[in-house]
mmCIF file of C-alpha atoms in Angstrom:
data_model
loop_
_atom_site.group_PDB
_atom_site.id
_atom_site.type_symbol
_atom_site.label_atom_id
_atom_site.label_comp_id
_atom_site.label_asym_id
_atom_site.label_seq_id
_atom_site.Cartn_x
_atom_site.Cartn_y
_atom_site.Cartn_z
ATOM 1 C CA UNK A 1 -54.832 -40.730 -21.639
ATOM 2 C CA UNK A 2 -51.674 -42.546 -22.377
ATOM 3 C CA UNK A 3 -51.613 -43.989 -25.928
ATOM 4 C CA UNK A 4 -50.620 -47.502 -26.477
ATOM 5 C CA UNK A 5 -49.938 -49.876 -29.379
ATOM 6 C CA UNK A 6 -48.875 -53.502 -30.124
ATOM 7 C CA UNK A 7 -46.200 -54.406 -32.488
ATOM 8 C CA UNK A 8 -47.184 -57.176 -34.766
ATOM 9 C CA UNK A 9 -44.965 -60.245 -35.426
ATOM 10 C CA UNK A 10 -43.716 -59.205 -38.818
ATOM 11 C CA UNK A 11 -42.591 -55.911 -37.414
ATOM 12 C CA UNK A 12 -40.084 -57.314 -34.999
ATOM 13 C CA UNK A 13 -38.320 -59.224 -37.968
ATOM 14 C CA UNK A 14 -38.071 -55.957 -40.021
ATOM 15 C CA UNK A 15 -36.921 -53.969 -37.241
ATOM 16 C CA UNK A 16 -34.105 -56.486 -36.738
ATOM 17 C CA UNK A 17 -33.159 -56.415 -40.302
ATOM 18 C CA UNK A 18 -33.025 -52.588 -40.024
ATOM 19 C CA UNK A 19 -30.752 -52.450 -36.961
ATOM 20 C CA UNK A 20 -28.250 -55.075 -38.518
ATOM 21 C CA UNK A 21 -28.170 -52.901 -41.852
ATOM 22 C CA UNK A 22 -27.625 -49.772 -39.957
ATOM 23 C CA UNK A 23 -24.804 -51.376 -37.753
ATOM 24 C CA UNK A 24 -23.207 -52.792 -40.817
ATOM 25 C CA UNK A 25 -23.163 -49.518 -42.698
ATOM 26 C CA UNK A 26 -21.761 -47.666 -39.471
ATOM 27 C CA UNK A 27 -19.093 -50.299 -39.005
ATOM 28 C CA UNK A 28 -18.087 -49.791 -42.722
ATOM 29 C CA UNK A 29 -17.853 -46.105 -42.575
ATOM 30 C CA UNK A 30 -15.639 -46.238 -39.618
ATOM 31 C CA UNK A 31 -13.416 -48.718 -40.954
ATOM 32 C CA UNK A 32 -13.028 -46.972 -44.235
ATOM 33 C CA UNK A 33 -12.249 -43.606 -42.402
ATOM 34 C CA UNK A 34 -9.550 -45.268 -40.442
ATOM 35 C CA UNK A 35 -8.189 -47.064 -43.417
ATOM 36 C CA UNK A 36 -7.864 -43.596 -45.289
ATOM 37 C CA UNK A 37 -5.809 -41.904 -42.621
ATOM 38 C CA UNK A 38 -2.161 -42.016 -43.576
ATOM 39 C CA UNK A 39 0.296 -43.324 -41.148
ATOM 40 C CA UNK A 40 2.047 -40.611 -39.107
ATOM 41 C CA UNK A 41 5.598 -40.007 -39.743
ATOM 42 C CA UNK A 42 8.152 -39.911 -36.977
ATOM 43 C CA UNK A 43 8.548 -36.251 -35.673
ATOM 44 C CA UNK A 44 11.844 -34.749 -36.693
ATOM 45 C CA UNK A 45 14.209 -33.409 -34.083
ATOM 46 C CA UNK A 46 17.029 -30.941 -34.576
ATOM 47 C CA UNK A 47 19.932 -30.493 -31.917
ATOM 48 C CA UNK A 48 22.528 -27.666 -32.014
ATOM 49 C CA UNK A 49 25.816 -29.468 -30.886
ATOM 50 C CA UNK A 50 27.590 -25.865 -30.244
ATOM 51 C CA UNK A 51 24.575 -23.421 -29.199
ATOM 52 C CA UNK A 52 26.781 -20.606 -28.615
ATOM 53 C CA UNK A 53 28.979 -19.809 -31.696
ATOM 54 C CA UNK A 54 31.964 -17.611 -31.634
ATOM 55 C CA UNK A 55 32.695 -15.036 -34.738
ATOM 56 C CA UNK A 56 34.272 -17.097 -37.376
ATOM 57 C CA UNK A 57 33.152 -20.454 -36.320
ATOM 58 C CA UNK A 58 30.663 -22.690 -38.269
ATOM 59 C CA UNK A 59 27.702 -24.625 -36.814
ATOM 60 C CA UNK A 60 27.340 -28.152 -35.697
ATOM 61 C CA UNK A 61 24.043 -29.901 -35.865
ATOM 62 C CA UNK A 62 22.608 -33.425 -35.222
ATOM 63 C CA UNK A 63 18.912 -34.590 -36.223
ATOM 64 C CA UNK A 64 16.613 -37.597 -36.306
ATOM 65 C CA UNK A 65 13.299 -38.556 -38.060
ATOM 66 C CA UNK A 66 14.066 -37.987 -41.425
ATOM 67 C CA UNK A 67 13.296 -40.512 -44.501
ATOM 68 C CA UNK A 68 16.214 -43.193 -45.103
ATOM 69 C CA UNK A 69 18.993 -41.494 -47.226
ATOM 70 C CA UNK A 70 16.923 -38.513 -48.112
ATOM 71 C CA UNK A 71 18.531 -34.921 -49.036
ATOM 72 C CA UNK A 72 18.005 -32.368 -46.454
ATOM 73 C CA UNK A 73 17.982 -28.621 -46.909
ATOM 74 C CA UNK A 74 19.509 -26.463 -44.198
ATOM 75 C CA UNK A 75 19.161 -22.703 -43.750
ATOM 76 C CA UNK A 76 19.420 -20.153 -41.105
ATOM 77 C CA UNK A 77 17.393 -17.024 -39.959
ATOM 78 C CA UNK A 78 19.080 -13.896 -38.716
ATOM 79 C CA UNK A 79 18.211 -12.028 -35.535
ATOM 80 C CA UNK A 80 16.375 -9.541 -37.752
ATOM 81 C CA UNK A 81 14.481 -12.458 -39.431
ATOM 82 C CA UNK A 82 16.471 -12.662 -42.901
ATOM 83 C CA UNK A 83 16.597 -16.227 -44.114
ATOM 84 C CA UNK A 84 19.832 -17.280 -45.446
ATOM 85 C CA UNK A 85 20.673 -20.418 -47.297
ATOM 86 C CA UNK A 86 23.274 -22.892 -45.584
ATOM 87 C CA UNK A 87 23.847 -26.122 -47.071
ATOM 88 C CA UNK A 88 22.479 -29.603 -48.114
ATOM 89 C CA UNK A 89 22.907 -32.827 -46.384
ATOM 90 C CA UNK A 90 22.042 -36.024 -46.438
ATOM 91 C CA UNK A 91 20.274 -38.359 -43.780
ATOM 92 C CA UNK A 92 21.933 -42.077 -43.082
ATOM 93 C CA UNK A 93 20.171 -45.134 -43.725
ATOM 94 C CA UNK A 94 18.088 -44.749 -40.338
ATOM 95 C CA UNK A 95 16.950 -41.291 -41.094
ATOM 96 C CA UNK A 96 19.656 -39.352 -38.799
ATOM 97 C CA UNK A 97 22.661 -37.313 -39.215
ATOM 98 C CA UNK A 98 25.107 -36.601 -36.677
ATOM 99 C CA UNK A 99 27.682 -33.833 -36.091
ATOM 100 C CA UNK A 100 27.248 -32.085 -39.260
ATOM 101 C CA UNK A 101 29.287 -29.049 -39.924
ATOM 102 C CA UNK A 102 29.694 -27.050 -43.213
ATOM 103 C CA UNK A 103 33.271 -25.561 -42.775
ATOM 104 C CA UNK A 104 32.622 -22.980 -45.399
ATOM 105 C CA UNK A 105 29.777 -21.523 -43.719
ATOM 106 C CA UNK A 106 31.011 -19.362 -40.838
ATOM 107 C CA UNK A 107 29.253 -16.614 -38.740
ATOM 108 C CA UNK A 108 31.178 -13.473 -39.385
ATOM 109 C CA UNK A 109 28.608 -10.803 -38.172
ATOM 110 C CA UNK A 110 25.202 -10.149 -36.596
ATOM 111 C CA UNK A 111 25.536 -11.246 -33.060
ATOM 112 C CA UNK A 112 22.293 -12.222 -31.418
ATOM 113 C CA UNK A 113 19.866 -15.039 -31.370
ATOM 114 C CA UNK A 114 19.639 -16.982 -34.622
ATOM 115 C CA UNK A 115 17.645 -19.920 -35.790
ATOM 116 C CA UNK A 116 18.645 -22.988 -37.998
ATOM 117 C CA UNK A 117 16.176 -25.120 -39.882
ATOM 118 C CA UNK A 118 16.251 -28.369 -41.738
ATOM 119 C CA UNK A 119 13.817 -29.923 -43.953
ATOM 120 C CA UNK A 120 13.520 -33.293 -45.620
ATOM 121 C CA UNK A 121 13.087 -32.789 -49.603
ATOM 122 C CA UNK A 122 11.195 -36.255 -49.696
ATOM 123 C CA UNK A 123 9.602 -36.446 -46.451
ATOM 124 C CA UNK A 124 8.884 -32.933 -45.794
ATOM 125 C CA UNK A 125 9.967 -33.548 -42.076
ATOM 126 C CA UNK A 126 11.055 -30.342 -40.585
ATOM 127 C CA UNK A 127 12.923 -29.200 -37.460
ATOM 128 C CA UNK A 128 14.067 -26.017 -35.859
ATOM 129 C CA UNK A 129 16.479 -24.808 -33.008
ATOM 130 C CA UNK A 130 18.021 -21.892 -31.801
ATOM 131 C CA UNK A 131 21.641 -20.735 -31.312
ATOM 132 C CA UNK A 132 23.556 -17.599 -30.421
ATOM 133 C CA UNK A 133 26.209 -15.975 -32.237
ATOM 134 C CA UNK A 134 28.213 -14.452 -29.549
ATOM 135 C CA UNK A 135 29.289 -10.815 -29.404
ATOM 136 C CA UNK A 136 32.883 -9.990 -28.655
ATOM 137 C CA UNK A 137 33.934 -8.513 -25.523
ATOM 138 C CA UNK A 138 36.031 -5.229 -24.939
ATOM 139 C CA UNK A 139 37.591 -3.494 -21.674
ATOM 140 C CA UNK A 140 39.877 -0.691 -21.413
ATOM 141 C CA UNK A 141 41.943 1.052 -18.848
ATOM 142 C CA UNK A 142 43.361 4.597 -18.934
ATOM 143 C CA UNK A 143 46.652 6.213 -17.167
ATOM 144 C CA UNK A 144 47.403 9.726 -16.885
ATOM 145 C CA UNK A 145 50.868 10.668 -17.333
ATOM 146 C CA UNK A 146 51.268 14.344 -17.529
ATOM 147 C CA UNK A 147 49.484 15.861 -20.249
ATOM 148 C CA UNK A 148 48.957 12.359 -21.904
ATOM 149 C CA UNK A 149 46.478 9.877 -21.530
ATOM 150 C CA UNK A 150 47.480 6.346 -22.256
ATOM 151 C CA UNK A 151 44.903 3.807 -22.988
ATOM 152 C CA UNK A 152 45.546 -0.169 -23.113
ATOM 153 C CA UNK A 153 42.674 -2.273 -24.035
ATOM 154 C CA UNK A 154 41.826 -5.899 -24.895
ATOM 155 C CA UNK A 155 39.039 -7.949 -26.043
ATOM 156 C CA UNK A 156 37.847 -11.650 -26.893
ATOM 157 C CA UNK A 157 35.690 -13.435 -29.271
ATOM 158 C CA UNK A 158 36.418 -11.117 -32.195
ATOM 159 C CA UNK A 159 36.697 -12.377 -35.811
ATOM 160 C CA UNK A 160 39.888 -14.423 -36.046
ATOM 161 C CA UNK A 161 42.594 -12.515 -37.774
ATOM 162 C CA UNK A 162 40.528 -9.604 -38.342
ATOM 163 C CA UNK A 163 41.670 -6.011 -38.803
ATOM 164 C CA UNK A 164 39.898 -3.573 -36.141
ATOM 165 C CA UNK A 165 39.513 -0.105 -36.089
ATOM 166 C CA UNK A 166 39.849 1.656 -32.753
ATOM 167 C CA UNK A 167 38.929 5.238 -31.381
ATOM 168 C CA UNK A 168 38.643 7.134 -28.360
ATOM 169 C CA UNK A 169 35.975 9.559 -27.701
ATOM 170 C CA UNK A 170 35.135 11.871 -24.682
ATOM 171 C CA UNK A 171 31.315 10.935 -24.024
ATOM 172 C CA UNK A 172 30.547 14.420 -22.667
ATOM 173 C CA UNK A 173 31.807 16.546 -25.559
ATOM 174 C CA UNK A 174 32.081 13.899 -28.440
ATOM 175 C CA UNK A 175 35.808 14.973 -29.094
ATOM 176 C CA UNK A 176 37.527 12.250 -30.805
ATOM 177 C CA UNK A 177 41.178 11.369 -30.007
ATOM 178 C CA UNK A 178 42.149 8.793 -32.530
ATOM 179 C CA UNK A 179 41.836 8.618 -36.422
ATOM 180 C CA UNK A 180 41.672 5.947 -39.132
ATOM 181 C CA UNK A 181 45.300 4.888 -38.762
ATOM 182 C CA UNK A 182 44.367 3.663 -35.192
ATOM 183 C CA UNK A 183 43.873 -0.073 -35.836
ATOM 184 C CA UNK A 184 44.778 -3.349 -34.611
ATOM 185 C CA UNK A 185 44.697 -6.989 -35.398
ATOM 186 C CA UNK A 186 42.972 -9.994 -33.953
ATOM 187 C CA UNK A 187 44.738 -13.121 -33.145
ATOM 188 C CA UNK A 188 44.004 -16.623 -34.814
ATOM 189 C CA UNK A 189 42.131 -17.068 -31.500
ATOM 190 C CA UNK A 190 39.959 -13.934 -31.702
ATOM 191 C CA UNK A 191 41.812 -12.002 -29.031
ATOM 192 C CA UNK A 192 42.572 -8.140 -29.442
ATOM 193 C CA UNK A 193 45.104 -6.859 -30.089
ATOM 194 C CA UNK A 194 47.527 -9.106 -31.413
ATOM 195 C CA UNK A 195 51.073 -9.056 -30.422
ATOM 196 C CA UNK A 196 52.893 -6.748 -30.194
ATOM 197 C CA UNK A 197 49.454 -4.831 -29.026
ATOM 198 C CA UNK A 198 48.395 -1.295 -29.401
ATOM 199 C CA UNK A 199 48.580 1.387 -26.981
ATOM 200 C CA UNK A 200 46.545 4.586 -27.720
ATOM 201 C CA UNK A 201 48.041 7.918 -26.407
ATOM 202 C CA UNK A 202 46.589 11.380 -26.776
ATOM 203 C CA UNK A 203 46.694 14.772 -25.139
ATOM 204 C CA UNK A 204 43.948 14.789 -22.454
ATOM 205 C CA UNK A 205 42.690 15.242 -18.806
ATOM 206 C CA UNK A 206 41.852 12.834 -16.232
ATOM 207 C CA UNK A 207 38.183 11.783 -16.618
ATOM 208 C CA UNK A 208 35.673 9.354 -18.133
ATOM 209 C CA UNK A 209 36.374 8.132 -21.813
ATOM 210 C CA UNK A 210 34.735 5.684 -24.364
ATOM 211 C CA UNK A 211 36.672 3.210 -26.508
ATOM 212 C CA UNK A 212 34.982 1.833 -29.632
ATOM 213 C CA UNK A 213 36.196 -1.165 -31.725
ATOM 214 C CA UNK A 214 34.886 -2.033 -35.222
ATOM 215 C CA UNK A 215 35.700 -5.118 -37.208
ATOM 216 C CA UNK A 216 35.605 -5.421 -40.785
ATOM 217 C CA UNK A 217 32.230 -7.121 -40.932
ATOM 218 C CA UNK A 218 30.552 -4.014 -38.945
ATOM 219 C CA UNK A 219 30.716 -5.791 -35.619
ATOM 220 C CA UNK A 220 30.972 -2.856 -33.335
ATOM 221 C CA UNK A 221 31.563 -2.861 -29.539
ATOM 222 C CA UNK A 222 32.141 0.136 -27.123
ATOM 223 C CA UNK A 223 33.199 0.404 -23.408
ATOM 224 C CA UNK A 224 33.676 3.320 -21.115
ATOM 225 C CA UNK A 225 36.780 3.677 -18.807
ATOM 226 C CA UNK A 226 38.101 6.204 -16.293
ATOM 227 C CA UNK A 227 41.584 7.625 -17.012
ATOM 228 C CA UNK A 228 43.255 8.841 -13.778
#
């Protein structure tokens, strides 16, 4: 059996008022929630102008999306995740900065992948980007002349003007063929050795050897060569 019922005239008016009330409350709640939401700030961006940085060079960056004229903190993170303070800068009236460089902050060690981060002190807007501190290069050749081995080497991208220690080893025996007095200088462009150069000479035989160069900031590179 199906149950049936009839709605009385007064019930229609009550139901209409109830629907209007529920609709009004729903719209009011929706409007209040919408009004409570803060306006979303523009997303901050950061661009590294020179993403490959040679030893001894500073970093140059540009950014957008910050508050007008606000002070911005800058820091860098090393390849082993140590955070280092960098500098402060100020955004322009339109919330940007362009080609900012701190000439007093240069990268003298820890070649590898770094990160730079900026944060607006008023807006809290934050952005990060990667850059690479380039490892220096090293190459060598060896020539056997009688009982002597003559080694000529060169390299690029070293700390400009740095004093570098140089030593030769035999990878098979571990024998060392130079001492603490064997050093060279890098040029103002980061090339080694600076003029008049350095030739390492020691008593040895034809075969494979290794050359190692260490800068004063503990940047160390090694290369193997064959003396013949």
